[in-house]
mmCIF file of C-alpha atoms in Angstrom:
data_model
loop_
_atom_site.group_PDB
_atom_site.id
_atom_site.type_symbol
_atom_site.label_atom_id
_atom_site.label_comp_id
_atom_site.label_asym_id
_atom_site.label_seq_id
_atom_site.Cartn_x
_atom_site.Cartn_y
_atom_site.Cartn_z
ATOM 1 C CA UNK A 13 1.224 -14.112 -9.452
ATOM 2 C CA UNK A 14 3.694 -15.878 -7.293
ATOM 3 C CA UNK A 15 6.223 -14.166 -5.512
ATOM 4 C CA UNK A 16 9.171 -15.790 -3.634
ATOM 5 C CA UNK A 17 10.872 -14.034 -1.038
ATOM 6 C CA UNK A 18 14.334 -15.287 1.049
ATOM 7 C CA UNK A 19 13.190 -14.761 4.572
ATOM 8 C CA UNK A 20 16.665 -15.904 5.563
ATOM 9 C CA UNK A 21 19.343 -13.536 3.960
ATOM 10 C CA UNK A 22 19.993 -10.077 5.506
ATOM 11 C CA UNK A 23 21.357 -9.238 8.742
ATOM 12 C CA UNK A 24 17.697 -9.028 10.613
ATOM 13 C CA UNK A 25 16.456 -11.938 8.789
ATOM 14 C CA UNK A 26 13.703 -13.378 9.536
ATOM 15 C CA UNK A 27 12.184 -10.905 12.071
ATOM 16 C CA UNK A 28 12.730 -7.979 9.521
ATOM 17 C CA UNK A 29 11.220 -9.852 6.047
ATOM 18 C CA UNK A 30 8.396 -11.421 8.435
ATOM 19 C CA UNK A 31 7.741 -7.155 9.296
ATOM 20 C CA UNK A 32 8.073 -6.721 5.212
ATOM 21 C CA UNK A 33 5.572 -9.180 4.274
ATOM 22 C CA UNK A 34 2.814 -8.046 7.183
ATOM 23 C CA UNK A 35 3.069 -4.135 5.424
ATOM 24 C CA UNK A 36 3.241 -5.044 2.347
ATOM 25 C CA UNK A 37 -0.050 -7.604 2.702
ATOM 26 C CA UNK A 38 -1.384 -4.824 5.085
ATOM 27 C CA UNK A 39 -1.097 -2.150 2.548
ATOM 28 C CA UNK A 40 -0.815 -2.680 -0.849
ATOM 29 C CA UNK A 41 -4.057 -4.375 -2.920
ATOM 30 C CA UNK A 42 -2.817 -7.147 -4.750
ATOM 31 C CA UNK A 43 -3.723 -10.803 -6.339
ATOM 32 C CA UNK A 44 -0.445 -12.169 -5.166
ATOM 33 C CA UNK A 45 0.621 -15.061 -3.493
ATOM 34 C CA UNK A 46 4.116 -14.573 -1.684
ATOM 35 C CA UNK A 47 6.172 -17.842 -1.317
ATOM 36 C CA UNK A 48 7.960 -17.394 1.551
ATOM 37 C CA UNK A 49 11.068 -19.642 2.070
ATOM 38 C CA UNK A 50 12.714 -20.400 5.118
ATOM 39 C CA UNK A 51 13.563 -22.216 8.306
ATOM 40 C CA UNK A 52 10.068 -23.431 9.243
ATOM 41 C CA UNK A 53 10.880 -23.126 13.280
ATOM 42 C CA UNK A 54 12.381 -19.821 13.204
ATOM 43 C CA UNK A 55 9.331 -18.527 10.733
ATOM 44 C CA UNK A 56 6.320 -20.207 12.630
ATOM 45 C CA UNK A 57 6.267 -17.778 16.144
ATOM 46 C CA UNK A 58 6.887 -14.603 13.432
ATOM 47 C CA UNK A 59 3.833 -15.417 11.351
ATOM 48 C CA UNK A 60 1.879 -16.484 14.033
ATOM 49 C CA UNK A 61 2.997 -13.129 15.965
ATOM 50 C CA UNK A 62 2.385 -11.341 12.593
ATOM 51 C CA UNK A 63 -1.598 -12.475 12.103
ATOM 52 C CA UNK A 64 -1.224 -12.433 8.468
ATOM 53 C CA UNK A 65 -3.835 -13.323 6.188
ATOM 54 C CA UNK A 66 -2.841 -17.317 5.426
ATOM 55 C CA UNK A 67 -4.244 -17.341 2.144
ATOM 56 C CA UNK A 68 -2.053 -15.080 1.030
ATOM 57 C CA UNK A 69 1.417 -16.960 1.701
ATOM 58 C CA UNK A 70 2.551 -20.154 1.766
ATOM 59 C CA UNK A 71 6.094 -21.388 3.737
ATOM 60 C CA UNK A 72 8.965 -23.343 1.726
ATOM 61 C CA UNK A 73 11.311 -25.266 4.303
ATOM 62 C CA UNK A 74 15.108 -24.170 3.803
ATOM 63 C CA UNK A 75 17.299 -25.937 6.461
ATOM 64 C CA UNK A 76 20.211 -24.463 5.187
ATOM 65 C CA UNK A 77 21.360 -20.689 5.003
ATOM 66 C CA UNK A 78 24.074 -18.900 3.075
ATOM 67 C CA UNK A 79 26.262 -16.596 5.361
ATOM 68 C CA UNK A 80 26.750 -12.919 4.035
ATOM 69 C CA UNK A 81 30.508 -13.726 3.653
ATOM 70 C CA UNK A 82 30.771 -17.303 2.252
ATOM 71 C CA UNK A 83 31.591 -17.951 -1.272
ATOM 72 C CA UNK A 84 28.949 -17.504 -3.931
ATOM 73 C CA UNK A 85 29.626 -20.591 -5.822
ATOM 74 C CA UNK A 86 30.837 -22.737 -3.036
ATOM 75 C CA UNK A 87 28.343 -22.321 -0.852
ATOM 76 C CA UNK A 88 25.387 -22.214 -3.642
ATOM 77 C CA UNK A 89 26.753 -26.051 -4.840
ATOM 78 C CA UNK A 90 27.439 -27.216 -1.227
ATOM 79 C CA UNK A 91 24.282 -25.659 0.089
ATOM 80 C CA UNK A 92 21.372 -26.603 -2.493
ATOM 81 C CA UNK A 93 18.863 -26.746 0.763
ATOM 82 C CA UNK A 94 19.554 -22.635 1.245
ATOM 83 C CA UNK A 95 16.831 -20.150 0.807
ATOM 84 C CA UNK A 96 18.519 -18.758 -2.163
ATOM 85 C CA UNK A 97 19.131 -22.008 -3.529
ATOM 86 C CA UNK A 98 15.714 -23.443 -3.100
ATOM 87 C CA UNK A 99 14.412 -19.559 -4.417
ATOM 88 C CA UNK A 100 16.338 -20.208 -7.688
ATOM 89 C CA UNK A 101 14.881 -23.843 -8.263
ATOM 90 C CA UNK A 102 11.479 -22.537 -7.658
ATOM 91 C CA UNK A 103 12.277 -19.621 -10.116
ATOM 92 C CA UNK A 104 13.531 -21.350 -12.593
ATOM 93 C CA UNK A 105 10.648 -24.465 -12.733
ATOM 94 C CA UNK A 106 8.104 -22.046 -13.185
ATOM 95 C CA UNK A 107 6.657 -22.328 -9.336
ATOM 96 C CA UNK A 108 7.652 -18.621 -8.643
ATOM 97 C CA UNK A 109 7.196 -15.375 -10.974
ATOM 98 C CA UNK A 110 9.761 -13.192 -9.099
ATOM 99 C CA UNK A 111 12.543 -14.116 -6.640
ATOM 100 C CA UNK A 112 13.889 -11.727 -3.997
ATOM 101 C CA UNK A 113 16.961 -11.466 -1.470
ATOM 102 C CA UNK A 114 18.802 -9.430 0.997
ATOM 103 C CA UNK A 115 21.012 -12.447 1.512
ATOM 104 C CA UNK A 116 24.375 -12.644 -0.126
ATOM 105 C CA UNK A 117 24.741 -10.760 -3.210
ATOM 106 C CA UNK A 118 27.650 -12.359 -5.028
ATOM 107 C CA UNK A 119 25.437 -15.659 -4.538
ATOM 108 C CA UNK A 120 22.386 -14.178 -5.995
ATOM 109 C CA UNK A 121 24.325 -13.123 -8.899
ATOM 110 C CA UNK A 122 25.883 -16.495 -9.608
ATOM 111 C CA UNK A 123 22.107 -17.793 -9.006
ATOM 112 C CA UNK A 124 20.941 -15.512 -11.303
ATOM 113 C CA UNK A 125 23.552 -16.372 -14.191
ATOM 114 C CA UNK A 126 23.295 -19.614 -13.734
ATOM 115 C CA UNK A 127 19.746 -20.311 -13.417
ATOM 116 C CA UNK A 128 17.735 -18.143 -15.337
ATOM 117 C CA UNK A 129 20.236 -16.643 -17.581
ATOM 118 C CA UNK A 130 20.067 -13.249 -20.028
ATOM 119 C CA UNK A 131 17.556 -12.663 -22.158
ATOM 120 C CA UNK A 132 18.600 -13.500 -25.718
ATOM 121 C CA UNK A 133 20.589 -10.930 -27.315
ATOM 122 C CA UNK A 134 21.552 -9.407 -23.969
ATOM 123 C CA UNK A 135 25.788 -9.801 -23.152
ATOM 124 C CA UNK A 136 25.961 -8.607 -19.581
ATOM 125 C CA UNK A 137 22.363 -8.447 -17.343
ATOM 126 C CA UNK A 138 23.131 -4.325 -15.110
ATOM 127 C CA UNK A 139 21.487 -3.468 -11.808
ATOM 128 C CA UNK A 140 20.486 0.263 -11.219
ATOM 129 C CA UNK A 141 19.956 2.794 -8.235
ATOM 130 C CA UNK A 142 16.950 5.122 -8.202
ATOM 131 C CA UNK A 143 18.574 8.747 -7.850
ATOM 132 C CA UNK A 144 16.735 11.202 -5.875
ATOM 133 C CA UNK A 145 15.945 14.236 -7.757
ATOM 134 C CA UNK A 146 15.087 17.794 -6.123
ATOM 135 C CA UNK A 147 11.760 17.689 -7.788
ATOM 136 C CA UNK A 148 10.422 14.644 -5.683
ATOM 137 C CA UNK A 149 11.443 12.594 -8.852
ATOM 138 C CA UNK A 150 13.217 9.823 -9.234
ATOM 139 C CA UNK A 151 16.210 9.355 -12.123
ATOM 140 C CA UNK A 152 17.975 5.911 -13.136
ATOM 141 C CA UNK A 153 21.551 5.667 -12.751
ATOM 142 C CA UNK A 154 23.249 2.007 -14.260
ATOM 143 C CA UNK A 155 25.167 -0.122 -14.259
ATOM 144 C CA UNK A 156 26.438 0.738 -10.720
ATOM 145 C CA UNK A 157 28.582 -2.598 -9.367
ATOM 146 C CA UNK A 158 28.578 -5.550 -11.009
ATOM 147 C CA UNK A 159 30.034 -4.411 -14.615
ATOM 148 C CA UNK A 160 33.681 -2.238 -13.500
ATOM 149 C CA UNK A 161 34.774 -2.899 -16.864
ATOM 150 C CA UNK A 162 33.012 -2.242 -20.028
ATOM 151 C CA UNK A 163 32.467 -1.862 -23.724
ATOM 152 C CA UNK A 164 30.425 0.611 -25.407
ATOM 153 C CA UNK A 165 28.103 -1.953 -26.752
ATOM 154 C CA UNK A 166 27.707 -2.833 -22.910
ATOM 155 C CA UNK A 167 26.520 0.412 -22.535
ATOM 156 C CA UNK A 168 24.092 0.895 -25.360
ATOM 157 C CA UNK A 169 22.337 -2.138 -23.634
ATOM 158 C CA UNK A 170 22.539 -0.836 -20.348
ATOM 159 C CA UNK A 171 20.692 2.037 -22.053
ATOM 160 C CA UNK A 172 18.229 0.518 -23.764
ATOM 161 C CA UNK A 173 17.298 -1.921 -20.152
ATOM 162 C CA UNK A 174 17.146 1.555 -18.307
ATOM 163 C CA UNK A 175 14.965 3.608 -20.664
ATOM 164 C CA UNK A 176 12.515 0.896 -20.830
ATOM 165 C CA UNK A 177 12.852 0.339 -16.682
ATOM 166 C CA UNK A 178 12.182 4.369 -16.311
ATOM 167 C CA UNK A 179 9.167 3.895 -18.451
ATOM 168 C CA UNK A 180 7.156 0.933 -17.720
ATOM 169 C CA UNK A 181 8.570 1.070 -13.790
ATOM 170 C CA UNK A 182 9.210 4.833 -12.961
ATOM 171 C CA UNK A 183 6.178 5.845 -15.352
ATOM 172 C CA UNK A 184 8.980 8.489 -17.261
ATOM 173 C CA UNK A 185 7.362 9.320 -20.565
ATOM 174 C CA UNK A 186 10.029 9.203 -23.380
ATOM 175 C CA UNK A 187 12.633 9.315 -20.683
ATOM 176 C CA UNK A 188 15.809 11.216 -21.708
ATOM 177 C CA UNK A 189 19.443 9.554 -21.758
ATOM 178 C CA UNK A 190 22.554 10.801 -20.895
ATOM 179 C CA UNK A 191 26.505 9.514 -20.749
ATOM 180 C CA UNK A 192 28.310 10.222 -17.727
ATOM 181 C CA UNK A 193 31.145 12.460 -18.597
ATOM 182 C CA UNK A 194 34.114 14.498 -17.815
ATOM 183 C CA UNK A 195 32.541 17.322 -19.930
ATOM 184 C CA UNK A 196 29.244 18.392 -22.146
ATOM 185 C CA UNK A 197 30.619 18.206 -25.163
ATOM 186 C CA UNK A 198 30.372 15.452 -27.720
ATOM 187 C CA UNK A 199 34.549 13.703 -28.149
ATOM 188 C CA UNK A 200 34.960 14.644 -24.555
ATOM 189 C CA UNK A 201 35.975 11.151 -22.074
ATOM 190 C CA UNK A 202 38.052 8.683 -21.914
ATOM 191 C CA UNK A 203 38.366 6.385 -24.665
ATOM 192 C CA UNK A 204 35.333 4.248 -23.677
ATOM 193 C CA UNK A 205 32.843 7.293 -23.740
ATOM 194 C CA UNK A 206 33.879 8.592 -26.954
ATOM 195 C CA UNK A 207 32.943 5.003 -28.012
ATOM 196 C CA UNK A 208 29.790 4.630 -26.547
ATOM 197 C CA UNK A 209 28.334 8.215 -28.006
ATOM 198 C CA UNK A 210 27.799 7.313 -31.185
ATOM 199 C CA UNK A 211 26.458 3.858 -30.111
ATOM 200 C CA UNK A 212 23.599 5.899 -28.189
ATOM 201 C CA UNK A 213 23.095 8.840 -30.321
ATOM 202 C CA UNK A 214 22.400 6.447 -33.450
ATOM 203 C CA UNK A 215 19.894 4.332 -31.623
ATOM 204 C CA UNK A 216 16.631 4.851 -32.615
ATOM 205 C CA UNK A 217 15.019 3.268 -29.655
ATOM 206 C CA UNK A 218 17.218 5.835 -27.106
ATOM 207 C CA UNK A 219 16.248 9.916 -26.555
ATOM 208 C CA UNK A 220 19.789 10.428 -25.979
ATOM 209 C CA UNK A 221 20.478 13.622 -24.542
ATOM 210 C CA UNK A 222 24.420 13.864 -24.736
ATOM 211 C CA UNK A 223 26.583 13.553 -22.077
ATOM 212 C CA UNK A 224 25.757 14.799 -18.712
ATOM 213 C CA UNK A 225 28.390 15.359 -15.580
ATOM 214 C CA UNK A 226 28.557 14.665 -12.082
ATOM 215 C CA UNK A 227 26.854 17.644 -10.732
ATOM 216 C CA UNK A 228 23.575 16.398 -13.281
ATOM 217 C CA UNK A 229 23.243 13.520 -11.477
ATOM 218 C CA UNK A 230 21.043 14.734 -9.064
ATOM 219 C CA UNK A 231 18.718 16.930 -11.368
ATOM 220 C CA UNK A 232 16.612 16.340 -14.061
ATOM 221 C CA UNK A 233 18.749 16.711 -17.141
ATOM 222 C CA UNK A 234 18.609 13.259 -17.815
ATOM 223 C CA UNK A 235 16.193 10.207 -16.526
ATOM 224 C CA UNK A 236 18.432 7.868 -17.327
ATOM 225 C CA UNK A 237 22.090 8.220 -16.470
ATOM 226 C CA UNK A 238 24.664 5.564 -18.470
ATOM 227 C CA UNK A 239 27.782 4.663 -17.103
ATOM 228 C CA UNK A 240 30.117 1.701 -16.579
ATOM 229 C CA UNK A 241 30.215 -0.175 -12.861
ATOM 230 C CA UNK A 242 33.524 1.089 -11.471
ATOM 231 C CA UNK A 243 32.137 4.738 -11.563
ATOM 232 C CA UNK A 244 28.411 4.300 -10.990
ATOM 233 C CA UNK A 245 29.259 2.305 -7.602
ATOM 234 C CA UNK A 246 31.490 5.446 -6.550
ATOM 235 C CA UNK A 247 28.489 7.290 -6.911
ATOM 236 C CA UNK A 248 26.117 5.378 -5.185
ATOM 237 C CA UNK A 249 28.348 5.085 -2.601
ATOM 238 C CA UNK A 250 28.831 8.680 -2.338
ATOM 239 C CA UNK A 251 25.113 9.474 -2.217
ATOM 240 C CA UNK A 252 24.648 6.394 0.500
ATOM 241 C CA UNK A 253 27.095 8.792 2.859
ATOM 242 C CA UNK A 254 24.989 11.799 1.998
ATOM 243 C CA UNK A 255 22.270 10.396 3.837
ATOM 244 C CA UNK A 256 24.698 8.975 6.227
ATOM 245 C CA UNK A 257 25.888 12.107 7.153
ATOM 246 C CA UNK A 258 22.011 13.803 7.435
ATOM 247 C CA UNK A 259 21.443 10.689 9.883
ATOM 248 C CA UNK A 260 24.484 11.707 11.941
ATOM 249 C CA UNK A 261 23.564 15.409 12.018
ATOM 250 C CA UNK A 262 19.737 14.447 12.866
ATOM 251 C CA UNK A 263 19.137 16.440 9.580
ATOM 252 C CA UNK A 264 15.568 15.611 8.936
ATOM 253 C CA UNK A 265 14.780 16.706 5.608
ATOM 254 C CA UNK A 266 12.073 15.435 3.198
ATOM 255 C CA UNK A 267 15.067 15.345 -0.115
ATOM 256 C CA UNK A 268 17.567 14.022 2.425
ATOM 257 C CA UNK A 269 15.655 11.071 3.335
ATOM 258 C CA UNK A 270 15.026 10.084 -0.013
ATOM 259 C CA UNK A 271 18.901 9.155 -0.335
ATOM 260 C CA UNK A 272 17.521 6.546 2.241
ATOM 261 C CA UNK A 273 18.080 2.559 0.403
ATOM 262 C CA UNK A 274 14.736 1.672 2.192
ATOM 263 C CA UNK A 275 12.734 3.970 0.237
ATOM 264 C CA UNK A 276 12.654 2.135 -2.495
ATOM 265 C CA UNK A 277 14.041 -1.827 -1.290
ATOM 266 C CA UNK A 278 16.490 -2.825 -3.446
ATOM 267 C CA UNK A 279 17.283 -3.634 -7.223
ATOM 268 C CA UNK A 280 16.443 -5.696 -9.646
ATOM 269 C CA UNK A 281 18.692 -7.649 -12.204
ATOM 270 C CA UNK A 282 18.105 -6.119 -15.897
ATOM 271 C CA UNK A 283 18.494 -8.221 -18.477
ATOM 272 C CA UNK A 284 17.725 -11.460 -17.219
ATOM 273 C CA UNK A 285 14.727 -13.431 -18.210
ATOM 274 C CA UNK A 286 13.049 -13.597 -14.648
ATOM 275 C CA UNK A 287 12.354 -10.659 -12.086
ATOM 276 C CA UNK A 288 15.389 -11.101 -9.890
ATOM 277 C CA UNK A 289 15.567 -8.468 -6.764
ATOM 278 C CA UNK A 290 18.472 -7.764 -4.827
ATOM 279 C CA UNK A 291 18.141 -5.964 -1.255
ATOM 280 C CA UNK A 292 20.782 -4.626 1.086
ATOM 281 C CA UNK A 293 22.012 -6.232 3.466
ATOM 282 C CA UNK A 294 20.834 -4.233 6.088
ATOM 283 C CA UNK A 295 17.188 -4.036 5.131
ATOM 284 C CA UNK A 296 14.541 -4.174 7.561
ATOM 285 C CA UNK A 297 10.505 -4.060 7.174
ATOM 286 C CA UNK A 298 10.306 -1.266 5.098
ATOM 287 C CA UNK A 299 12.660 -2.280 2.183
ATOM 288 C CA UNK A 300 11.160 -5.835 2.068
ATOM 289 C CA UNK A 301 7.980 -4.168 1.331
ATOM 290 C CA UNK A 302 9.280 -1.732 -1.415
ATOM 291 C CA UNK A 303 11.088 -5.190 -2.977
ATOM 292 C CA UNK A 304 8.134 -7.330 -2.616
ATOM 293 C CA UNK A 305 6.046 -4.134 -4.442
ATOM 294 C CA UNK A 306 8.844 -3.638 -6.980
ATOM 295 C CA UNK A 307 8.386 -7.512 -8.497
ATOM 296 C CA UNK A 308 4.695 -6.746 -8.358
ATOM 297 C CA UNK A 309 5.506 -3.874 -10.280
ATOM 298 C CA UNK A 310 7.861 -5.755 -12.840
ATOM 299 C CA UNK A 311 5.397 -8.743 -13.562
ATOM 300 C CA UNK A 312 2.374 -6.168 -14.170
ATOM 301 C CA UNK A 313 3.829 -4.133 -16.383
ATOM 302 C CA UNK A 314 5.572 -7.085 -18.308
ATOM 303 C CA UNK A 315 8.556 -4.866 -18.365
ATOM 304 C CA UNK A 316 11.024 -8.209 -19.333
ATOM 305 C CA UNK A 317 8.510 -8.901 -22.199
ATOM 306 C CA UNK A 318 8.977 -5.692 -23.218
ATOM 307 C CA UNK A 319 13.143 -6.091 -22.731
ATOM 308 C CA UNK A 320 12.803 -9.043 -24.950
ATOM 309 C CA UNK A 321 11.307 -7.527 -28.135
ATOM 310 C CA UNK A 322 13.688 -4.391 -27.663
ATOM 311 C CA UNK A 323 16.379 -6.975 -28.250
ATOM 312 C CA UNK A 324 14.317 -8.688 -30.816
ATOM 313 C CA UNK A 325 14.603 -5.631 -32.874
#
């Protein structure tokens, strides 16, 4: 197992990936290799400063880096010597099993489209959020940014990639499904919801609950919580400022911090036909870790073998 990590993208890149990759090899028992790619200089002091085991990683040279605010498919064609660039061609010649990123998102995207591509049967790949649940629990809320407008078939795949993510990756047994909606009751919505019920409540592969509101989101009516992008990115923003706001009023609370992105790293692309993880662009040691242990996660389980004979069927 091969796992490639951009020690370049994110605003406390390297020092904060070279932090990831010592507690993640510090802590976690694992077979894996990490392929860490990178400006050789800038990486050599860190890992030396780091002692890390050297058998366990191996350095890529990158001389060139893609800035947080260039543009994705600019600077991807202008820059082919960028970490993400270089991650990509590794990913997709077979050299890496998993590719992650804090770096730009909008260029991992176009990366990720345009390297790897969907699974077959697949029309648009999601990306999720863990929600924090009272319990200690964690729910599945998707798609929440890259998909604003949908159709309900859109969403009966987004489904279907987050019932079998809650199960193979968040170890939900028969995890239950539920539309975000204006209202319980089945014909409620706009005209996209009242489209998509059906879709899910036919599907044999789906325990579809019904729909489920906003003030559900947070409990544990439903595992896995269906919506299109526009909405599902208001609501991860929302919760982001919920934790914002416990930061600000030195609220230390064990549910509070949960709302906390480094918690659990970042997310992965669903749909696509390698494990693709996207961090934050703020992420320091800890969410490397978490994103590092999340692709370890992904290629164990074989979750996108698993994606692929969903589709199949």
């Amino acid at each position: 197992m091969r796992i490639g990590l951009d020690m370049m993208g994110g605003d406390f890149a390297p020092l904060e990936a070279v932090k990831g990759v010592k507690l993640y090899l510090d802590t976690v028992a694992t077979d894996a290799h990490l392929v860490l790619i990178g400006d050789e200089a800038a990486l050599k002091p860190l890992l030396s400063d780091a002692q890390l085991d050297q058998s366990k990683y191996s350095v890529v040279h990158s001389s060139q880096v893609i800035g947080m605010n260039e543009h994705p498919t600019k600077a991807l064609k202008e820059k082919p010597q960028s970490s993400i660039g270089i991650g990509f061609h590794l990913l997709q010649n077979g050299k890496i099993d998993a590719f992650i990123s804090a770096g730009n998102t909008g260029a991992m995207m176009v990366g990720t489209f345009y390297s790897i591509k969907a699974i077959d049967g697949i029309q648009r790949p999601t990306i999720s959020t863990p929600v924090p649940r009272e319990d200690g629990s964690f729910g599945l809320l998707l798609d929440v940014g890259i998909n604003a407008d949908c159709k309900p078939e859109n969403l009966l795949q987004f489904a279907i990639l987050g019932s079998l993510y809650s199960q193979h990756i968040l170890k939900v047994n028969n995890p239950k499904v539920g539309l975000l909606n204006i209202g319980e009751e089945e014909g409620k919505g706009n005209l996209l919801a009242q489209a998509t019920y059906p879709l899910l409540k036919d599907n044999p592969l789906l325990n579809f609950i019904g729909n489920v509101e906003g003030r559900d989101v947070l409990t544990d009516k439903a595992d896995v919580i269906v919506c299109e992008g526009f909405t599902g990115n208001i609501v991860l923003k929302m919760a982001e400022s919920i934790h914002e706001i416990a930061v600000r009023r030195k609220i230390n609370d064990d549910y509070m911090n949960k709302f906390d992105f480094e918690s659990y790293g970042g997310t992965p692309v669903l749909g696509v036909s390698q494990p693709v993880i996207i961090g934050h662009g703020i992420s320091k040691g800890l969410a490397f870790k978490n994103m590092i242990a999340l692709a370890q996660q992904m290629i164990e389980s074989k979750l996108l073998d698993k994606v692929r004979e969903s589709f199949v069927k």
